[in-house]
XYZ file of C-alpha atoms in Angstrom:
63
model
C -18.896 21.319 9.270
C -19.768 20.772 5.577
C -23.261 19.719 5.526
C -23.702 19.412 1.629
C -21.453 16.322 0.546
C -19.720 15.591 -3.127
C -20.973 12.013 -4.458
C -18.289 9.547 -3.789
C -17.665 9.152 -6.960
C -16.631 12.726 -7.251
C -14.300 12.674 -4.787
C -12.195 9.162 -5.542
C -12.092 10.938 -8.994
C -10.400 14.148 -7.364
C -7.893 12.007 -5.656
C -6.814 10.256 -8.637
C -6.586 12.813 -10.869
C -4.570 14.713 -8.226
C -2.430 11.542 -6.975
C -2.690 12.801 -3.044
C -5.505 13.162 -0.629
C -5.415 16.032 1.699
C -7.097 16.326 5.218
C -9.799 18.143 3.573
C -10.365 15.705 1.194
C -9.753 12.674 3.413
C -12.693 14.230 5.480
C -14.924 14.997 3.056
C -14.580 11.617 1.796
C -15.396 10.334 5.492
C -18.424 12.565 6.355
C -19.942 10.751 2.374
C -19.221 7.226 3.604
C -20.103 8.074 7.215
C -23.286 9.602 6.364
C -24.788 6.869 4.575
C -27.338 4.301 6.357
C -25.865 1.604 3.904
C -22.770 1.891 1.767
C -23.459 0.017 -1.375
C -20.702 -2.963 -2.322
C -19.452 -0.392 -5.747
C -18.668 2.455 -2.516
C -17.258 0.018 -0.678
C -14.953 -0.811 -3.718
C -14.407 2.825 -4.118
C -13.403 3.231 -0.327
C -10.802 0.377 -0.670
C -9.491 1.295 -4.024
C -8.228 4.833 -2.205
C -6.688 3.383 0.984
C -4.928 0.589 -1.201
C -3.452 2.993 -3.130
C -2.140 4.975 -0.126
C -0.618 1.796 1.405
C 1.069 1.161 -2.015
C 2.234 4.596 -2.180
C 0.433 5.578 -4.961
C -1.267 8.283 -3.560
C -0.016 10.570 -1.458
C -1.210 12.095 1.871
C -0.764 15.877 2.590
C -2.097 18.839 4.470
């Protein structure tokens, strides 16, 4: 288990820029917003921005 995590911020970024989300990603990006005591409303945003994009299609999801 990864116990240091990337800011939130870091990792929507990575997904962007690379248009797909891998399992490695998709869990890092869990163990931030799972981590957390309270999730602010802007990493909430953040958190929906990523799986609206990967209902749209926009983003893809790979291993």
């Amino acid at each position: 288990m990864n116990t240091t995590t990337r800011p939130l911020t870091a990792i929507v970024d990575q997904i962007f820029a690379d248009r797909r989300i891998t399992r490695q990603v998709q869990q890092d990006l869990m163990q931030t917003l799972l981590g957390k005591a309270h999730i602010s409303s802007q990493e909430q945003a953040l958190a929906q921005r990523v799986f609206e994009a990967i209902q749209q299609g926009r983003l893809r999801v790979v291993d």
